[in-house]
mmCIF file of C-alpha atoms in Angstrom:
data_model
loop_
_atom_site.group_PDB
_atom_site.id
_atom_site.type_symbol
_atom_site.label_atom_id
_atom_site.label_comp_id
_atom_site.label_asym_id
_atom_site.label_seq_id
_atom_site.Cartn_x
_atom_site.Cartn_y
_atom_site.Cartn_z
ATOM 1 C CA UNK E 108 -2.852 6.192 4.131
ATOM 2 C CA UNK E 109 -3.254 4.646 7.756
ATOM 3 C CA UNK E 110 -4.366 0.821 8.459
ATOM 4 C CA UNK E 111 -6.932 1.993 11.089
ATOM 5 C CA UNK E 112 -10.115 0.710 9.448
ATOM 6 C CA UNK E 113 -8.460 -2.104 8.128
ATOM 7 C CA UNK E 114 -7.118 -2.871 11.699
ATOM 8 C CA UNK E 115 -10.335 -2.604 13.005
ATOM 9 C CA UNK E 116 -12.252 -5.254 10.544
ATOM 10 C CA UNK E 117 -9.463 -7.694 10.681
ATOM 11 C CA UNK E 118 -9.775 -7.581 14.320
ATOM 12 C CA UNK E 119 -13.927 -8.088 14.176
ATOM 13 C CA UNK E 120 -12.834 -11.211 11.663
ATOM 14 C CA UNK E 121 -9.964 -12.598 14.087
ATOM 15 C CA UNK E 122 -12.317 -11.693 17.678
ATOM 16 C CA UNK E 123 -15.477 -13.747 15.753
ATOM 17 C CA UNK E 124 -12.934 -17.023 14.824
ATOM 18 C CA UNK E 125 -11.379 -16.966 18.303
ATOM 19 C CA UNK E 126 -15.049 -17.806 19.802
ATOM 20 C CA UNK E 127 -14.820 -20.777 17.506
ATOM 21 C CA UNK E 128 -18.232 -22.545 17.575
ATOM 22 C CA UNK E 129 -18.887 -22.865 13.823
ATOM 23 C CA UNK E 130 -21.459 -25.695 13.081
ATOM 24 C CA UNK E 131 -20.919 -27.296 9.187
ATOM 25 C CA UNK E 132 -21.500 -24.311 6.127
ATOM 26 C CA UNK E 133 -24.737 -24.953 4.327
ATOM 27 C CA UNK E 134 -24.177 -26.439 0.973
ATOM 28 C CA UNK E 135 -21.501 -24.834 -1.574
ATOM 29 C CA UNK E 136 -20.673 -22.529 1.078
ATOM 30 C CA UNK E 137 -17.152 -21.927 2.632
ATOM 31 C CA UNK E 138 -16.476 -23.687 6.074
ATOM 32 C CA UNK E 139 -15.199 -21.656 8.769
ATOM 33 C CA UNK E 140 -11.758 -22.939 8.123
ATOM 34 C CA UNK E 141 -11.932 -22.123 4.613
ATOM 35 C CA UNK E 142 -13.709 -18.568 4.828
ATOM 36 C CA UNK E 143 -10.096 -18.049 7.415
ATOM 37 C CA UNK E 144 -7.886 -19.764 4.370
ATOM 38 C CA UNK E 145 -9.216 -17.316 1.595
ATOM 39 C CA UNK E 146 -8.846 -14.254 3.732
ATOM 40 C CA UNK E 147 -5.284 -15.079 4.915
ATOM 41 C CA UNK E 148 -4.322 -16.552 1.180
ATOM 42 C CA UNK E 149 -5.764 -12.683 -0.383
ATOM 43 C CA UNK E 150 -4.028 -11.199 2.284
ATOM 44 C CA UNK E 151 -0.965 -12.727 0.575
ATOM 45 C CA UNK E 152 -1.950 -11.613 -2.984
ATOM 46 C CA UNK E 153 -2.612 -7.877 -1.280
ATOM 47 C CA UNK E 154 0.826 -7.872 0.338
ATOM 48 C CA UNK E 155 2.235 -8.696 -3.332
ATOM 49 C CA UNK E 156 0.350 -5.925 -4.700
ATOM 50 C CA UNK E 157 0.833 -3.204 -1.908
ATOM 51 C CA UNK E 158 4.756 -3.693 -1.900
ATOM 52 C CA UNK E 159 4.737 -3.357 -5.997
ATOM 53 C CA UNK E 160 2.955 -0.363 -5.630
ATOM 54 C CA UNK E 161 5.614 0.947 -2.715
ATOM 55 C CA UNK E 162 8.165 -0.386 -5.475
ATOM 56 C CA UNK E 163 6.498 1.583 -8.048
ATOM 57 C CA UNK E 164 6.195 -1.804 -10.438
ATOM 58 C CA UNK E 165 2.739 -2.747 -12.206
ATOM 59 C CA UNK E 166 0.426 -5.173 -10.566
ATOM 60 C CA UNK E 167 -3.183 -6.668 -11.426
ATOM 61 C CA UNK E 168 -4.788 -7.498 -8.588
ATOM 62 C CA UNK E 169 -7.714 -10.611 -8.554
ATOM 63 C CA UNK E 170 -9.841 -11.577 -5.697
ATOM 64 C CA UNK E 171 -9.982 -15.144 -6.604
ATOM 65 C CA UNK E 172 -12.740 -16.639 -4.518
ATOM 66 C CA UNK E 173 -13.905 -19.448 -6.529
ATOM 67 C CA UNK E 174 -10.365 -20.262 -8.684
ATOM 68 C CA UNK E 175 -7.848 -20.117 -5.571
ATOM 69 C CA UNK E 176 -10.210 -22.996 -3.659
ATOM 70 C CA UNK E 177 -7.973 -25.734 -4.070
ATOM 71 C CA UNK E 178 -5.142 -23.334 -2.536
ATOM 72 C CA UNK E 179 -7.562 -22.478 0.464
ATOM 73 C CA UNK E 180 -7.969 -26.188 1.014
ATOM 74 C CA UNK E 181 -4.345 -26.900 0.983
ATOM 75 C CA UNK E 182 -3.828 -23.802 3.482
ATOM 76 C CA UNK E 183 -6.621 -25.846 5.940
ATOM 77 C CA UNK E 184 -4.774 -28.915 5.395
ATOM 78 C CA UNK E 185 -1.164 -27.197 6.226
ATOM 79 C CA UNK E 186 -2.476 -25.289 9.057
ATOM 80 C CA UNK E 187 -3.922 -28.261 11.037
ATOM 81 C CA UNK E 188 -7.194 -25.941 11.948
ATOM 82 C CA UNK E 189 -8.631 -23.284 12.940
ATOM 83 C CA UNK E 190 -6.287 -22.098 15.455
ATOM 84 C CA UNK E 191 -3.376 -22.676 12.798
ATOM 85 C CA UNK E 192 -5.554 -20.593 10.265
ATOM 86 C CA UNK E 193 -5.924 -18.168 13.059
ATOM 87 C CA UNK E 194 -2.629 -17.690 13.575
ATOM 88 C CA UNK E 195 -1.617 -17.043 9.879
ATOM 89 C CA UNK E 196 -4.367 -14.574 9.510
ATOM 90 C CA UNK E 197 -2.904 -12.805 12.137
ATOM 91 C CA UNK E 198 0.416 -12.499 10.426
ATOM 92 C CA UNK E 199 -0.837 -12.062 7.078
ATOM 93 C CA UNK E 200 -2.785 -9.206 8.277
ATOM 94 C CA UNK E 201 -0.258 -7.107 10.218
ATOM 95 C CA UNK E 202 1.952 -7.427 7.145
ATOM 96 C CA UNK E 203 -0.908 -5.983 5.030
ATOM 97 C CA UNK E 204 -1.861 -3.494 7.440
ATOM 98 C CA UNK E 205 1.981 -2.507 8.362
ATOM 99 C CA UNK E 206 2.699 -2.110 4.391
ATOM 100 C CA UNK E 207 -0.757 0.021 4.364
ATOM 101 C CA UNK E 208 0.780 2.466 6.922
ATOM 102 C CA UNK E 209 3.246 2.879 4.420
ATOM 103 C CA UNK E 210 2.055 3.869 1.139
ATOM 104 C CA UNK E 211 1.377 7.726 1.909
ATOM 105 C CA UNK E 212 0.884 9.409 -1.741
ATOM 106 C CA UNK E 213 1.180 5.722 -3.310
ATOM 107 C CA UNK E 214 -2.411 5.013 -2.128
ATOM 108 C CA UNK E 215 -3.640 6.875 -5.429
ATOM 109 C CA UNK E 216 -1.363 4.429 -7.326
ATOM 110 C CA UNK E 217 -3.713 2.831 -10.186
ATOM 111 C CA UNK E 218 -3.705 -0.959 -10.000
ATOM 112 C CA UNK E 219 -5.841 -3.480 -12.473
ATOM 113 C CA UNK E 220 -8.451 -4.640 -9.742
ATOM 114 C CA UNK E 221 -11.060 -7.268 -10.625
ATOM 115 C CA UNK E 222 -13.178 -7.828 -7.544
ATOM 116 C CA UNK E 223 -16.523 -9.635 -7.155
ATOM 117 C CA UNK E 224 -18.427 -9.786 -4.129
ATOM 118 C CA UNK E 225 -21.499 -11.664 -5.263
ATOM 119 C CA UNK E 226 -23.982 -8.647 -6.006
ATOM 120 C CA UNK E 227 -22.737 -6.074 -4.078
ATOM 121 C CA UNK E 228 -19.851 -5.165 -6.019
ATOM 122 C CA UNK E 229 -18.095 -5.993 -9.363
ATOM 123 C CA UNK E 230 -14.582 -4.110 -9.960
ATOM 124 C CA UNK E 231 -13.228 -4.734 -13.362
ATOM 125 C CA UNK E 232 -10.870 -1.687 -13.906
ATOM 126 C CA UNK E 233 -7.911 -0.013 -12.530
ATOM 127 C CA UNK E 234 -8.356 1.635 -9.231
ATOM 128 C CA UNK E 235 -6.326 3.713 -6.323
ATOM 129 C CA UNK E 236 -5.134 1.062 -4.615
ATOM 130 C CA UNK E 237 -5.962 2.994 -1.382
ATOM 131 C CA UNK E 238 -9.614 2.533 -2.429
ATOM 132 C CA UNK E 239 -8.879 -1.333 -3.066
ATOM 133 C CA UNK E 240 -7.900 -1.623 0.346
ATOM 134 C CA UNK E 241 -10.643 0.033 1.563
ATOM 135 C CA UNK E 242 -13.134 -2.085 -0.214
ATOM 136 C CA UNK E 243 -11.572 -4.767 1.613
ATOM 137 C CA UNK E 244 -12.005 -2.982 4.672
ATOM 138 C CA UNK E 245 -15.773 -2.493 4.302
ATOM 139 C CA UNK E 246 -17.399 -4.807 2.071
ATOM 140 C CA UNK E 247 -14.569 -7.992 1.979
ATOM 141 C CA UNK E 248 -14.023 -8.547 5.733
ATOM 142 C CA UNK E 249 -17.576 -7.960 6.316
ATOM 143 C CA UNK E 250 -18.743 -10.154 4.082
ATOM 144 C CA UNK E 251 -16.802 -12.998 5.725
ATOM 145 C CA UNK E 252 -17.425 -11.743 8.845
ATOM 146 C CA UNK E 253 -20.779 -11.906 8.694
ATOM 147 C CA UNK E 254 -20.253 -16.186 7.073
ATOM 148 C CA UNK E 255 -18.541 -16.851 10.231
ATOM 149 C CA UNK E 256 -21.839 -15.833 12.219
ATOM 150 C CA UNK E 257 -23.974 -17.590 10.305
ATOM 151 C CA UNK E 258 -22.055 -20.425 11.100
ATOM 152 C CA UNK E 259 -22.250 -20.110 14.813
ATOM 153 C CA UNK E 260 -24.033 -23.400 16.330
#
């Protein structure tokens, strides 16, 4: 498996932040800082998953939007801003997409996913973790991608 497409949607995600401009999220919604805080803190539950899979261990794998919030508000606190969230999304990122280059065969590797991305899709079984990573590729990013415009002033 190659990180091409995932490349290519972090790098929509990271081009969209670096214009800044974000007015306040409507209400319940993530801020722009936040929306940045999730992605980087799944990109840390992805790494954890893609390296067990490249060590051949189990993993379960939960998007945890809604129960991780007080972690993604921590992350804004820690990071001092955008720019600081900015920055750790880019490293999270690479590391997922550098461990993506690696798996090869492992891609097909079955891993418990539960994902939820409002209507558009609800994962509750085990899936190629290849395909999990694509998901995020082309509906997760996007999603958030497409938050950060609607918060443009």
């Amino acid at each position: 498996m190659e990180s091409g497409k995932l490349r290519r949607a972090y790098g929509e995600v990271l081009a969209e932040v670096d214009a800044g401009g974000f007015g306040p999220p409507p209400d319940g919604q993530l801020s722009a800082e936040q929306i940045v805080a999730h992605l980087a803190a799944n990109d840390e539950l992805m790494v954890e998953a893609t390296e067990a899979v490249l060590a051949g261990s189990p993993f379960a794998y939960y998007d945890l939007e809604t129960i991780h919030r007080p972690q993604v508000d921590a992350l804004v606190g820690e990071c001092g801003g955008l720019d600081g969230l900015a920055t750790l999304l880019r490293a999270t990122s690479q590391k997922l997409c550098t461990l993506t280059d690696r798996l090869g065969l492992a891609a097909e590797t079955p891993v418990d996913t539960h994902l939820r991305e409002g209507y558009d899709l609800n994962v509750d079984e085990p899936l190629p973790w290849g395909r999990t990573l694509d998901l995020h590729a082309t509906v997760h990013l996007p999603k958030h991608l497409s938050q950060l415009r609607l918060l443009r002033r």
